C-alpha atoms as one frame of an Amber mdcrd trajectory, in Angstrom:
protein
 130.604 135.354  92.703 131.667 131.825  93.201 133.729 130.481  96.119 135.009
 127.066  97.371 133.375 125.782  99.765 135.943 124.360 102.420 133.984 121.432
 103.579 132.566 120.371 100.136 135.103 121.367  97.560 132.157 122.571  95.659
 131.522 126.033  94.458 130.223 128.229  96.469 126.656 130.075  94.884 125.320
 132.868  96.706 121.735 132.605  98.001 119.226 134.847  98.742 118.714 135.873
 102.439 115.058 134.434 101.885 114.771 130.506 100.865 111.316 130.258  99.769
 109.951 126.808 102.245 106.626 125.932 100.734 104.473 123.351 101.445 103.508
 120.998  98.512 100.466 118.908  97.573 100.601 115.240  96.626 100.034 114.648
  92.625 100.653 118.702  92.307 103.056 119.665  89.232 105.770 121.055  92.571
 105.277 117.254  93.788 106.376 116.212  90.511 109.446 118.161  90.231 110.275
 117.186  93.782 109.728 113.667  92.980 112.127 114.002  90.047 115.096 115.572
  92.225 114.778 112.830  94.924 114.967 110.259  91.858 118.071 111.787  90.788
 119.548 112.471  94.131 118.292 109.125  96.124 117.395 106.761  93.384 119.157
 107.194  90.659 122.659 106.748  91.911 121.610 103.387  93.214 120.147 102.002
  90.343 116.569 102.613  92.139 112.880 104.052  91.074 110.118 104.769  92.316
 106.874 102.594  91.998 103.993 103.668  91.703 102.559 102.213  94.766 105.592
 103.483  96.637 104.481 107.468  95.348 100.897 106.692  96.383 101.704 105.734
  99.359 103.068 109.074  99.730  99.103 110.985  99.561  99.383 111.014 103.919
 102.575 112.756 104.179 103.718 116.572 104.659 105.619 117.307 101.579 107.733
 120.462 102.035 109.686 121.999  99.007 112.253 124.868  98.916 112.222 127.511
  96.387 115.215 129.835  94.980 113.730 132.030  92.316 110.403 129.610  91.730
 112.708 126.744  91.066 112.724 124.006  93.367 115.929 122.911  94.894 115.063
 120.673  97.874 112.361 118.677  99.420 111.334 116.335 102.431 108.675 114.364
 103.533 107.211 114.040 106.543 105.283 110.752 107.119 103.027 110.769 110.493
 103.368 107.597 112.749 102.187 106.795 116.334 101.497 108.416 119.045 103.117
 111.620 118.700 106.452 110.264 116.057 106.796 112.041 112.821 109.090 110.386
 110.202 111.451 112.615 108.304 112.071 110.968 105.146 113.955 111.393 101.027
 115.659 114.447 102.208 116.990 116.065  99.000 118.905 119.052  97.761 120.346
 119.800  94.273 123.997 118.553  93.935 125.149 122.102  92.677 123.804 123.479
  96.320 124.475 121.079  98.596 126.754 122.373 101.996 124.687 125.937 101.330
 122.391 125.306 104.136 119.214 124.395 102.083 119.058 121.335 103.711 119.663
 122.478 106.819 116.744 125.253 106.548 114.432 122.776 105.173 114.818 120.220
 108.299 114.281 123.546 111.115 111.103 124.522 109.059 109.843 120.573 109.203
 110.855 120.435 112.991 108.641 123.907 113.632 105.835 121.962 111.633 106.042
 118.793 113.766 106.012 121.216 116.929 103.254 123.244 115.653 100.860 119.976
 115.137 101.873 118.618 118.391 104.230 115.759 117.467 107.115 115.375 120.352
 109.762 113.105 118.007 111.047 113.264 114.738 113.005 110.051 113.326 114.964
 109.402 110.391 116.300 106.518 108.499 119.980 108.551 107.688 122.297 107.200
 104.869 125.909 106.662 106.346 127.583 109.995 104.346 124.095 112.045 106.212
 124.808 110.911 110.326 127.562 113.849 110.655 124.829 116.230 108.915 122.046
 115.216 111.107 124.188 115.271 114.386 125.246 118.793 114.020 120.939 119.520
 114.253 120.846 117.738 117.353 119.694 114.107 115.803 120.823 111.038 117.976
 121.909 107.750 116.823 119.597 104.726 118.067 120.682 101.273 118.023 123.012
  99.310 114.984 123.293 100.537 111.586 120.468  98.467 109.091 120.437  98.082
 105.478 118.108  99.899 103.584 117.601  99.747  99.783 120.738  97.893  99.473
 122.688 100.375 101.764 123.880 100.695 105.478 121.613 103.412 107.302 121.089
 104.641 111.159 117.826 105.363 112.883 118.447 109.193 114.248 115.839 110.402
 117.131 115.539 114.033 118.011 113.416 114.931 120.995 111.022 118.073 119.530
């Protein structure tokens, strides 16, 4: 059964009760895949790639992956910095499933991460259209907006 959703105007699909959050390995065929959805989701729309210096430098981070059905549908990346400061980073979710709660899931699961391995801050680099979905998980804007690959963004703190 399809719905609208109210706040998207996308259709509504129905997900499982369990989301599948899976951590995934750097240069695995799930990094791949997740590497191809935050192309098409990130990069693609702005005219952007990755390198592949960019992708290497990617081997220290905690990739995380969610799964409906085996299929991977969102992704993040956790990148550690000093003293205690996680980065949350290329936060993507399929267009189709966006507004569902995926992405919402997959930042609570990277937040229990950070908290398991002792990290006390998590901070993001959000795109303008993400602030309002970042603020309603308890993210707080820091300073003036900066551009980032070509667009405005906000560094978002949240206190772990």
């Amino acid at each position: 059964m399809h719905e609208e959703n109210i706040a998207t105007g996308k259709a509504a699909v129905s997900l499982p009760d369990v989301l599948e959050l899976i951590p995934i390995a750097h240069n695995s065929s799930a990094y791949t895949a997740a590497v191809a959805l935050r192309h098409a989701i990130l990069r693609a729309p702005l005219g952007l790639a990755f390198t592949a210096e960019q992708l290497a430098a990617e081997a220290d981070a905690w990739h995380l992956g969610a799964f409906l059905d085996g299929r991977l549908v969102g992704c993040l990346l956790l990148k550690p910095l000093a003293s205690g400061e996680l980065q949350m980073r290329q936060v993507a979710v399929e267009q189709a499933l966006q507004g569902q709660g995926i992405g919402r899931q997959l930042v609570s699961h990277a937040e229990a991460y950070a908290r398991q391995h002792g990290y006390t801050t998590m901070r993001l680099h959000a795109r303008e259209n993400a602030v309002p979905f970042y603020q309603r998980l308890d993210y707080r804007l820091q300073g003036e907006p900066f551009m980032e690959i070509g667009i405005s963004h906000w560094l978002m703190l949240k206190q772990l």
